[in-house]
Short mmCIF file of C-alpha atoms in Angstrom, two decimals:
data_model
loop_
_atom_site.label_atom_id
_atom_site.label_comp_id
_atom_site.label_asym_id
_atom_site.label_seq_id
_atom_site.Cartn_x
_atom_site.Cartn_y
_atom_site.Cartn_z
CA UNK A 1 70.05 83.46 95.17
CA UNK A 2 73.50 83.23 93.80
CA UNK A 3 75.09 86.18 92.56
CA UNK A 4 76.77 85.53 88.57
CA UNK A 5 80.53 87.06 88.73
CA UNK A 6 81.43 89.13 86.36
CA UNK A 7 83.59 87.90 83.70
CA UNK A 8 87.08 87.88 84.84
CA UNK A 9 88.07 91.34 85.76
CA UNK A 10 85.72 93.69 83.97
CA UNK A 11 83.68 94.28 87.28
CA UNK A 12 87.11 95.39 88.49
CA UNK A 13 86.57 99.40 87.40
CA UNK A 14 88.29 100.88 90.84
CA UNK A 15 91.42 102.61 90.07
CA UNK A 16 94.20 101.36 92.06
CA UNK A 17 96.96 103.51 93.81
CA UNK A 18 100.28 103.70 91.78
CA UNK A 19 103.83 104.21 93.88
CA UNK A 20 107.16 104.76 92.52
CA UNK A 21 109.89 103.24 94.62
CA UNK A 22 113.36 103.73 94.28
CA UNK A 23 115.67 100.56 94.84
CA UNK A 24 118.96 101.70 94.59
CA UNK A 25 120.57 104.71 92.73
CA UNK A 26 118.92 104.48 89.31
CA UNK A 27 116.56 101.34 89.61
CA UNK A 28 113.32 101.69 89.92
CA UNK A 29 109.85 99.61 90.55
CA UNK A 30 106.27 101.19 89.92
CA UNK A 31 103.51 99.11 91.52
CA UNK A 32 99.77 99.66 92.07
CA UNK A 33 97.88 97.55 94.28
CA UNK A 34 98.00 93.88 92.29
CA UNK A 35 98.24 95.18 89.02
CA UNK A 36 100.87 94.55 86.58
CA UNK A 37 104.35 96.42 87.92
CA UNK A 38 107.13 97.81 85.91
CA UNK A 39 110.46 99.36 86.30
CA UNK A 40 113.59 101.26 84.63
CA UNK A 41 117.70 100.74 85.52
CA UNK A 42 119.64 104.05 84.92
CA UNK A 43 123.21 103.04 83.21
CA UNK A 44 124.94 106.32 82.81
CA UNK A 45 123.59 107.85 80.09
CA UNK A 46 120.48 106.16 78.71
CA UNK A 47 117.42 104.16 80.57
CA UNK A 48 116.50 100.49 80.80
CA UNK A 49 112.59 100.39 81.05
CA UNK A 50 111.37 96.89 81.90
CA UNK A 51 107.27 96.03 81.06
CA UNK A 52 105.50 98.85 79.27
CA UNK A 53 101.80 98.46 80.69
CA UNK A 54 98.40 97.82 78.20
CA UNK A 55 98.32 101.30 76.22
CA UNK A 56 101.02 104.36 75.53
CA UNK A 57 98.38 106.50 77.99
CA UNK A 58 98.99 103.91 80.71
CA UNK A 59 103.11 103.94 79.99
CA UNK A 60 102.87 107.38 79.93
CA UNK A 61 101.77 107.94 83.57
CA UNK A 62 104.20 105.41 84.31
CA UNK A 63 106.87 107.35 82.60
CA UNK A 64 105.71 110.68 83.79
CA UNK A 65 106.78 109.76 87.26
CA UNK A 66 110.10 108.23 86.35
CA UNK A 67 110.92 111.79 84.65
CA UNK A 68 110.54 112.75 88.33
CA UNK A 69 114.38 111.50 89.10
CA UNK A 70 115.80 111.16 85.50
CA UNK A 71 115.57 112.46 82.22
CA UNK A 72 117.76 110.37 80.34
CA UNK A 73 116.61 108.58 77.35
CA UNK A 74 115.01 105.10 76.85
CA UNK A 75 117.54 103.20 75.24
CA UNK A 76 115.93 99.39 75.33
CA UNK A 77 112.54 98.54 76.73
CA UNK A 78 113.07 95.07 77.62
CA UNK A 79 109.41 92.82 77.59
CA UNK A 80 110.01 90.13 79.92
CA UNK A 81 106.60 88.05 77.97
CA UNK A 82 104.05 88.34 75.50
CA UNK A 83 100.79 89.38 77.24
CA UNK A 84 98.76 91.99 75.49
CA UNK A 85 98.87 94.12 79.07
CA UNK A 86 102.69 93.98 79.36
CA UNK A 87 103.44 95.35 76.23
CA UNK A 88 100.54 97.32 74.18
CA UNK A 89 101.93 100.54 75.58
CA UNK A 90 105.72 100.43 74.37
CA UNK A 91 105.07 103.34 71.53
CA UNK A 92 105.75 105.71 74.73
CA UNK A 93 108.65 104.68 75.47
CA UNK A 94 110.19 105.60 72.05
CA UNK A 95 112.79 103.08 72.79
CA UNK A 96 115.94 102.47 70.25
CA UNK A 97 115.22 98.95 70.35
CA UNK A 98 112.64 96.46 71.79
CA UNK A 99 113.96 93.21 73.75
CA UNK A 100 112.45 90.11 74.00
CA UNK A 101 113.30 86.36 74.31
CA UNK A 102 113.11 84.71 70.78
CA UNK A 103 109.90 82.60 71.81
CA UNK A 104 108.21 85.96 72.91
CA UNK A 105 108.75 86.92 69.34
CA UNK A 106 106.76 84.03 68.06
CA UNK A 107 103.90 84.37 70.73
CA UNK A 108 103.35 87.76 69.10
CA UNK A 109 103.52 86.56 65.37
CA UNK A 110 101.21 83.14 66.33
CA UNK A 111 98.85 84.89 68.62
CA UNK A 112 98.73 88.64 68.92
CA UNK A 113 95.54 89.86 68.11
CA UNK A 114 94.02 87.49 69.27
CA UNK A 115 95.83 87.86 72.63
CA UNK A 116 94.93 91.98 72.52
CA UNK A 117 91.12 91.39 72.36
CA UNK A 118 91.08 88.73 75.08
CA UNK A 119 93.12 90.59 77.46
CA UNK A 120 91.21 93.61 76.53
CA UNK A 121 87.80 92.12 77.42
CA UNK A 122 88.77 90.40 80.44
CA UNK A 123 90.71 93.74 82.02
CA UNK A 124 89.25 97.16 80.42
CA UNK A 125 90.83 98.79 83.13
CA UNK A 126 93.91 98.37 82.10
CA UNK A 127 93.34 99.33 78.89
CA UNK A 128 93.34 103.45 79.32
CA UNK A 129 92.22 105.20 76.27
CA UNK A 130 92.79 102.17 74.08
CA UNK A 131 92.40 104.06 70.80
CA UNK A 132 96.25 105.13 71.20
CA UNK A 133 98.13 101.47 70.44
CA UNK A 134 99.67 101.80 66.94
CA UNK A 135 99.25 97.89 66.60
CA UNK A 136 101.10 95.00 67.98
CA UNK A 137 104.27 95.62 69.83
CA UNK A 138 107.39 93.69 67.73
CA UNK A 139 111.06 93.48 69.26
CA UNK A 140 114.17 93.92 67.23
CA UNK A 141 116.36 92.37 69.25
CA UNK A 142 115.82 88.85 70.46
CA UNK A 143 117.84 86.22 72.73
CA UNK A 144 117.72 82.71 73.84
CA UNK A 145 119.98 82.32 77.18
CA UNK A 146 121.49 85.27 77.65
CA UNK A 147 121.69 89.40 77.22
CA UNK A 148 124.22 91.66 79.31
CA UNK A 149 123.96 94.81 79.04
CA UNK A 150 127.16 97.01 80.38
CA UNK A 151 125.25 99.98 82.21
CA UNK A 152 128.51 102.02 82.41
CA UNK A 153 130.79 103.65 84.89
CA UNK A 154 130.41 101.76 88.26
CA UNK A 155 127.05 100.87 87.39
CA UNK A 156 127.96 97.41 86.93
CA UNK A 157 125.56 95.64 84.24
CA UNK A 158 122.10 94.17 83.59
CA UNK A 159 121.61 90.65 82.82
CA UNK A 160 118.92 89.42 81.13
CA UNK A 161 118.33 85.41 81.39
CA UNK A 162 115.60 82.92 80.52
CA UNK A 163 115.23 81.13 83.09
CA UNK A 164 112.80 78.18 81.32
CA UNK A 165 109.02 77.55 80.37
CA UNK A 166 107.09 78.77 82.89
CA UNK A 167 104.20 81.85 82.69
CA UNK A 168 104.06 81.63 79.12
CA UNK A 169 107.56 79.58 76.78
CA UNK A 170 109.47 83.02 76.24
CA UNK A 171 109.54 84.67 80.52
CA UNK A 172 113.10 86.39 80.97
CA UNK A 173 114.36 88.06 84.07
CA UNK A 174 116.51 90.86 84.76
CA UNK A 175 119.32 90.67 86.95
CA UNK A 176 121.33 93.91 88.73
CA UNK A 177 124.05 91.60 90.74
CA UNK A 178 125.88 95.05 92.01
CA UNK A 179 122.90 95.56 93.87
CA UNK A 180 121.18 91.96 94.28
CA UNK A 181 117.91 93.41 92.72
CA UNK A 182 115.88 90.92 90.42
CA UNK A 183 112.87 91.81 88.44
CA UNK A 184 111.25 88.43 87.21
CA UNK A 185 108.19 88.90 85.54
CA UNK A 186 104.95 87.28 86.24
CA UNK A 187 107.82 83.94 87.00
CA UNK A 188 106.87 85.19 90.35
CA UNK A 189 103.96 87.30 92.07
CA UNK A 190 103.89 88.45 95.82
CA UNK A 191 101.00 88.22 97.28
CA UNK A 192 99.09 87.98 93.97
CA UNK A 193 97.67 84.88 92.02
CA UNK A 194 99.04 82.87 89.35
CA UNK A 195 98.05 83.42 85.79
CA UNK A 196 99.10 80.11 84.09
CA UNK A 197 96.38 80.65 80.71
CA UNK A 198 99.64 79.97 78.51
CA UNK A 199 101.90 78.27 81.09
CA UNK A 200 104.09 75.19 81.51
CA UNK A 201 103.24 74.76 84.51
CA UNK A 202 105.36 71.28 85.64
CA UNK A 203 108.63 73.18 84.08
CA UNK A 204 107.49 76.17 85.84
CA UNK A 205 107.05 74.68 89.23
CA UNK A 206 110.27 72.88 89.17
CA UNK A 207 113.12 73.71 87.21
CA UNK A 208 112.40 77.32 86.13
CA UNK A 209 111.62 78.61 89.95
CA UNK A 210 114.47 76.98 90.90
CA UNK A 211 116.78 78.86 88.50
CA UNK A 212 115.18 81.80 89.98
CA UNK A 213 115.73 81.24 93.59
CA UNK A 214 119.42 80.58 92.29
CA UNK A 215 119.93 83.92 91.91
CA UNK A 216 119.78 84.77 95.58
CA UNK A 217 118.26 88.44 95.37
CA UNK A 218 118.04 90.72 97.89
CA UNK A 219 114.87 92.30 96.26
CA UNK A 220 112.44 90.65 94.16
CA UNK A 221 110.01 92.58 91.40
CA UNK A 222 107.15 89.93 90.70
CA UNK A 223 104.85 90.54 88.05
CA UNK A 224 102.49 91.57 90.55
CA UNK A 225 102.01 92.83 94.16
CA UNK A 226 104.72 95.12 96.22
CA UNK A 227 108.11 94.71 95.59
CA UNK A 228 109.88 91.97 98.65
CA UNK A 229 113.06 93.03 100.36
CA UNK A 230 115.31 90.46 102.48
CA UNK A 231 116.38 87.48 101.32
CA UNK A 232 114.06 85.62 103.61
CA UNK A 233 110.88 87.36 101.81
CA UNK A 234 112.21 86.73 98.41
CA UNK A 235 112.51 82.80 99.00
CA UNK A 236 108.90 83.11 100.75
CA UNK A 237 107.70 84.59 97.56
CA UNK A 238 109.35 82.38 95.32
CA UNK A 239 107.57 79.43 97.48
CA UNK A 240 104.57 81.11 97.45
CA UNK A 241 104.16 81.20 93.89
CA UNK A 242 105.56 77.64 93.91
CA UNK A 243 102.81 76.40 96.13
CA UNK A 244 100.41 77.75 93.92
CA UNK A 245 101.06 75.90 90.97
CA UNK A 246 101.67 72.64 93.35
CA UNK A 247 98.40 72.64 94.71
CA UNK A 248 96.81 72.79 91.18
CA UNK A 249 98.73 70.49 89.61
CA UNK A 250 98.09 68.00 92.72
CA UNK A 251 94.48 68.81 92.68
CA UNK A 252 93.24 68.90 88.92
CA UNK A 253 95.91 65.73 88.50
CA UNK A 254 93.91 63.73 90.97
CA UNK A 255 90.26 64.78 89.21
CA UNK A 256 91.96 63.97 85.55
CA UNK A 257 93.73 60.49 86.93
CA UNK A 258 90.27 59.48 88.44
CA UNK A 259 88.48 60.35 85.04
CA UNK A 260 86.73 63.20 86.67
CA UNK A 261 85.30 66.37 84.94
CA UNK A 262 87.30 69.60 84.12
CA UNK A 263 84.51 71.23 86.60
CA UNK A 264 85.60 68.91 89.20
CA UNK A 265 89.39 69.76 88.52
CA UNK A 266 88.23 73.47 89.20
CA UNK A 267 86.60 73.18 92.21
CA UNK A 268 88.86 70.90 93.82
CA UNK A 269 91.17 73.25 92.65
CA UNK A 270 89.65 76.74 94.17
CA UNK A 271 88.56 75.04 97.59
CA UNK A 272 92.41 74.03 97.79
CA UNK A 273 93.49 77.62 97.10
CA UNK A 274 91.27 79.96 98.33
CA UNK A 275 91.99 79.90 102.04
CA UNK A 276 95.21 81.32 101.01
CA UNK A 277 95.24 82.81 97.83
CA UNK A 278 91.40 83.71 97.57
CA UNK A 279 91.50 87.06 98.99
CA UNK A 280 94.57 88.08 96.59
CA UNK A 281 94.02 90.07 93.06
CA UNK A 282 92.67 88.21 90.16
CA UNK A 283 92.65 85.26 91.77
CA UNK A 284 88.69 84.58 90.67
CA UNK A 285 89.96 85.72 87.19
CA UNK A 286 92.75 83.80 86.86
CA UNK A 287 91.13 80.41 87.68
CA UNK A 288 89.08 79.05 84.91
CA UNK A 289 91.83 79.75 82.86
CA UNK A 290 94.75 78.42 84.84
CA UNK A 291 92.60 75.55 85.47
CA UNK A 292 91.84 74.71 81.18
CA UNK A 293 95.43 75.23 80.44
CA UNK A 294 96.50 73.02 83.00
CA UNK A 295 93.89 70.53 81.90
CA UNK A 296 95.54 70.37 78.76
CA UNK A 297 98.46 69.73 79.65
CA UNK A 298 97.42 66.70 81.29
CA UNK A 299 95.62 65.87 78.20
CA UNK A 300 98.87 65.84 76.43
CA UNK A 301 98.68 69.39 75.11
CA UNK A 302 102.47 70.77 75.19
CA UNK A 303 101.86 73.97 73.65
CA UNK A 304 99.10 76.00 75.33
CA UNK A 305 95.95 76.77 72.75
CA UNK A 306 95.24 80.04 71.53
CA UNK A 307 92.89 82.00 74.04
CA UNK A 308 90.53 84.10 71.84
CA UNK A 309 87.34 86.32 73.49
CA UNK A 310 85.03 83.49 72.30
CA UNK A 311 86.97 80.68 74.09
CA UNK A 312 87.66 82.91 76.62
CA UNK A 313 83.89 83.22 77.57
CA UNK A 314 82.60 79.69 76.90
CA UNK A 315 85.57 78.42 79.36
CA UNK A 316 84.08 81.17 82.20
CA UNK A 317 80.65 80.05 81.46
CA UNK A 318 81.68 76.64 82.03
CA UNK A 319 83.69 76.74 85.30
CA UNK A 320 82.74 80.46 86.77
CA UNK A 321 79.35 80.27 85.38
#
């Protein structure tokens, strides 16, 4: 008898561990165990926050540790994409300003509620004590290439850059080249699957990834997973993530080109990936999804559908089912 998975992660109920890692004087990187990470630059008299996690509870315990080593105030919380888990919490923050890339910006006006309930269903977990979010999280300062921000003193600056479509048409990174530390997002995970629901995935694979590797850091902060020091390691998990989206587009490009079935894309697709990637968080999750959008882009979809809970559930039925 086969045992029906549970609908993306909302079997996942385990709380995961959280550490706080320090990456140089005054940057920072908060991980827990495959789900989403976040982190905060120090200039010399106000904070950087980068990510701000599903609800202000969630940012809170997040920020709660950072108080540990600083008690300056948030000046920018920089959103490196529109997911409903990245940003929900930024009312904790109580930021001056909100920074996005100008494409994030019209994510959230095209689809942010119904982003909030699909996330929401698909990772209640993440969600702690969802009756805090004020509403939808909207930035007030938006960019297209390229932000610096001068951190002061000898602090050098941060630079924030879009690097091209990739995990969704609005991903930024943020660059500290005093100290060769680059935080990128869900661009890149480490040791972590892919979420491509809203991604671009042939600009992603090529052009964007490559812009990131350009950067040369010594330490990487993916979306996901522990944070990669050495140069080496960074590359590794730059390829990594690159090989993921490869193998999909190789496999579900083969089922589409031979007039297969979007089942048959996801199959080929997950026996291709799970020797190595299977094990990793959300990759049974992520799948279906990755595997639709993907799909559509073959079809000749450029900009990736709306994901609501309904669609959400009738595409798990169809290829997790």
């Amino acid at each position: 008898m086969t045992t029906k998975k549970a609908f993306a992660s909302s079997g996942d109920l385990e709380q995961k561990k959280e550490t706080l890692e320090v990456l140089a004087d005054g940057v920072y990187a908060f991980t827990a165990e495959g789900d989403p990470n976040v982190g905060a630059i120090e200039a010399e008299d106000f904070l950087i926050a980068f990510e701000a996690r599903a609800t202000p509870k969630a940012a809170s315990e997040w920020l709660n540790e950072l108080r540990k080593h600083t008690t300056k105030p948030v000046k920018y919380l920089v959103l490196s994409h529109y997911h409903a888990v990245r940003v929900l919490g930024a009312s904790a923050f109580s930021a001056e300003s909100i920074i996005t890339h100008e494409n994030t910006r019209l994510l959230i006006e095209e689809r942010g509620m119904d982003d909030w309930e699909s996330e929401f269903r698909r990772m209640p977990r993440l969600f702690r004590e969802p009756g805090g979010i004020p509403g939808l999280t909207h930035p007030d300062i938006v960019f297209n290439d390229r932000l610096e921000i001068p951190l002061g003193g000898l602090r050098g600056s941060l630079v924030l850059e879009y690097c091209g479509r990739g995990h969704t048409a609005g991903d930024i990174c943020a660059w500290l080249p005093r100290h060769g530390i680059l935080f990128t997002g869900d661009l890149v995970e480490a040791q972590a699957a892919l979420y491509t629901g809203d991604a671009f995935h042939f600009d992603w694979s090529t052009t964007t990834l490559d812009k990131v590797k350009a950067y040369g850091a010594e330490v990487l902060v993916g979306g996901r997973g522990a944070v990669v020091h050495g140069r080496d390691r960074v590359d590794a998990a730059i390829e990594q993530s690159r090989t993921f989206l490869n193998t999909m587009i190789d496999q579900v490009g083969a089922v589409f080109n031979s007039q297969g079935t979007l089942k048959e894309a996801f199959v080929a697709s997950h026996k291709s990936l799970a020797p190595q990637y299977g094990a990793w968080p959300i990759f049974e999750h992520c799948l279906p999804f990755d595997v639709q959008r993907l799909w559509d882009e073959f079809e000749g979809i450029e900009w990736p559908r709306i994901w609501t809970a309904e669609r959400d559930q009738e595409v798990w039925a169809q290829l997790q089912g």
